[in-house]
Amino acid sequence: MNSMNILAPSILSADFWKLGEDIASVEEAGCPYLHIDVMDGNFVPCISYGMPVIESIRKKTDLFFDVHLMIDQPERYVEEFARCGADLIDFHLESTKDPERTIRLIRKHGKKVGIAIKPYTAVSALKPYLHLVDMVLIMTVIPGFGGQSLMPECLEKVKELRALLQEMGLEMDVQVDGGIKADNVHLALEAGANVIVAGSAVFKNDIKKNVQDFHKAMNV
Ligand code: DX5
Ligand code: ZN
């Protein structure tokens, strides 16, 4: 029933001294996606990285760039992120007064659209937008930091979303992000997620081995 399973390594946990090398490792290990977390210090407490980093890695890799915007009023920057090389732009429902306009803007720039919700936002709040997007991101930790523990109650929301999508006759990617490891990824897949973000569990120690462990657990 679900679409293909995909591991999307989050470079938030990469070693920025050797970012290019770390990205090459996940690419060589067979990952098609790169998850790029942009934080503004307002929507979430941290500040991560932005356009210049995306622009320079875009020149060196053909990986699909899944750009997760954790910023207030993301519509202000859609054009810039599209220009820098995003393939999909993921924004938070909680971060904008006009989600529909934000979706239209992302489409106007020819990019795929993802809509994300934080752990305490109800799945039902997504309903008016589901027919307009390519992917839904259900956060499985409070956004803002890598290396946190999975909140299992968020996986219930993944199940709820899959049921809602089915009821609406929609089929799309459902992404989870936060606290996913090779030994708990089966829980996310069973709940109905098919795009799996993992940061700390991929970019520590042996990156290629970590990706292999995920892929094995995900039947990829
Ligand atoms: C957290 C970010 C995540 C983060 C996940 O706000 O959205 O993408 O990198 O990190 P892990 O996999 O370590 O929980
Ligand atoms: Zn993320």
Short mmCIF file of N, CA, C and O and ligand atoms in Angstrom, two decimals, residues 8 10 12 35-39 49 66-70 90 92 137 139 141 143-145 175-178 197-198, ligand 2:
data_model
loop_
_atom_site.label_atom_id
_atom_site.label_comp_id
_atom_site.label_asym_id
_atom_site.label_seq_id
_atom_site.Cartn_x
_atom_site.Cartn_y
_atom_site.Cartn_z
N ALA A 8 16.36 9.23 4.58
CA ALA A 8 16.80 10.60 4.28
C ALA A 8 17.74 11.07 5.41
O ALA A 8 17.28 11.55 6.44
N SER A 10 19.89 13.22 7.79
CA SER A 10 19.85 14.64 8.14
C SER A 10 21.27 15.14 8.44
O SER A 10 21.90 14.70 9.41
N LEU A 12 22.25 17.66 9.78
CA LEU A 12 22.43 18.40 11.03
C LEU A 12 23.46 17.71 11.93
O LEU A 12 24.17 18.37 12.69
N HIS A 35 18.37 15.19 3.84
CA HIS A 35 17.44 16.02 4.62
C HIS A 35 18.23 17.19 5.20
O HIS A 35 19.23 17.00 5.90
N ILE A 36 17.78 18.39 4.88
CA ILE A 36 18.55 19.59 5.24
C ILE A 36 17.70 20.47 6.16
O ILE A 36 16.68 21.04 5.74
N ASP A 37 18.09 20.57 7.42
CA ASP A 37 17.32 21.27 8.45
C ASP A 37 17.75 22.73 8.54
O ASP A 37 18.88 23.03 8.90
N VAL A 38 16.82 23.62 8.27
CA VAL A 38 17.11 25.06 8.36
C VAL A 38 16.37 25.62 9.58
O VAL A 38 15.14 25.54 9.65
N MET A 39 17.11 26.18 10.53
CA MET A 39 16.53 26.69 11.78
C MET A 39 16.89 28.15 11.95
O MET A 39 18.03 28.54 11.72
N TYR A 49 21.88 26.41 9.53
CA TYR A 49 22.59 26.87 8.33
C TYR A 49 21.54 27.18 7.29
O TYR A 49 20.37 26.85 7.46
N ASP A 66 15.80 17.49 0.35
CA ASP A 66 14.57 17.63 1.12
C ASP A 66 14.87 18.69 2.19
O ASP A 66 15.55 18.42 3.17
N VAL A 67 14.41 19.91 1.95
CA VAL A 67 14.77 21.04 2.82
C VAL A 67 13.66 21.28 3.84
O VAL A 67 12.53 21.64 3.49
N HIS A 68 13.98 21.03 5.10
CA HIS A 68 13.02 21.13 6.21
C HIS A 68 13.17 22.49 6.86
O HIS A 68 14.11 22.74 7.60
N LEU A 69 12.22 23.37 6.57
CA LEU A 69 12.29 24.73 7.09
C LEU A 69 11.66 24.81 8.48
O LEU A 69 10.44 24.63 8.62
N MET A 70 12.48 25.08 9.47
CA MET A 70 11.96 25.35 10.81
C MET A 70 12.16 26.84 11.05
O MET A 70 13.00 27.26 11.85
N ASP A 90 9.80 21.74 2.69
CA ASP A 90 8.96 21.29 3.78
C ASP A 90 8.78 22.45 4.75
O ASP A 90 9.78 22.93 5.28
N HIS A 92 6.47 24.22 8.15
CA HIS A 92 5.61 23.85 9.28
C HIS A 92 4.27 24.56 9.20
O HIS A 92 4.21 25.79 9.05
N LEU A 137 5.12 15.57 6.86
CA LEU A 137 6.15 15.23 7.85
C LEU A 137 5.55 15.28 9.25
O LEU A 137 5.08 16.33 9.70
N MET A 139 6.54 15.15 12.86
CA MET A 139 7.71 15.21 13.75
C MET A 139 7.54 14.21 14.88
O MET A 139 6.48 14.13 15.49
N VAL A 141 9.89 14.15 17.39
CA VAL A 141 10.50 14.83 18.56
C VAL A 141 10.06 16.30 18.46
O VAL A 141 9.55 16.73 17.42
N PRO A 143 10.79 19.75 17.45
CA PRO A 143 11.85 20.17 16.53
C PRO A 143 12.85 21.12 17.18
O PRO A 143 12.51 21.87 18.08
N GLY A 144 14.07 21.07 16.70
CA GLY A 144 15.07 22.01 17.19
C GLY A 144 16.43 21.44 17.45
O GLY A 144 17.43 22.15 17.35
N PHE A 145 16.51 20.16 17.78
CA PHE A 145 17.80 19.55 18.10
C PHE A 145 17.87 18.14 17.55
O PHE A 145 16.87 17.43 17.54
N GLN A 175 6.53 11.18 6.07
CA GLN A 175 7.88 11.23 6.61
C GLN A 175 7.83 11.34 8.12
O GLN A 175 6.95 12.00 8.67
N VAL A 176 8.79 10.72 8.78
CA VAL A 176 8.97 10.91 10.23
C VAL A 176 10.37 11.43 10.46
O VAL A 176 11.31 11.13 9.70
N ASP A 177 10.54 12.21 11.52
CA ASP A 177 11.81 12.90 11.77
C ASP A 177 12.01 13.08 13.26
O ASP A 177 11.22 13.76 13.91
N GLY A 178 13.08 12.45 13.75
CA GLY A 178 13.45 12.64 15.15
C GLY A 178 13.49 11.35 15.94
O GLY A 178 12.48 10.66 16.07
N VAL A 197 13.69 10.05 8.28
CA VAL A 197 14.82 10.95 8.52
C VAL A 197 15.62 10.40 9.70
O VAL A 197 15.05 9.97 10.70
N ALA A 198 16.94 10.42 9.56
CA ALA A 198 17.79 10.04 10.69
C ALA A 198 19.07 10.86 10.62
O ALA A 198 19.71 10.94 9.57
ZN ZN B 2 14.35 17.68 10.09
#
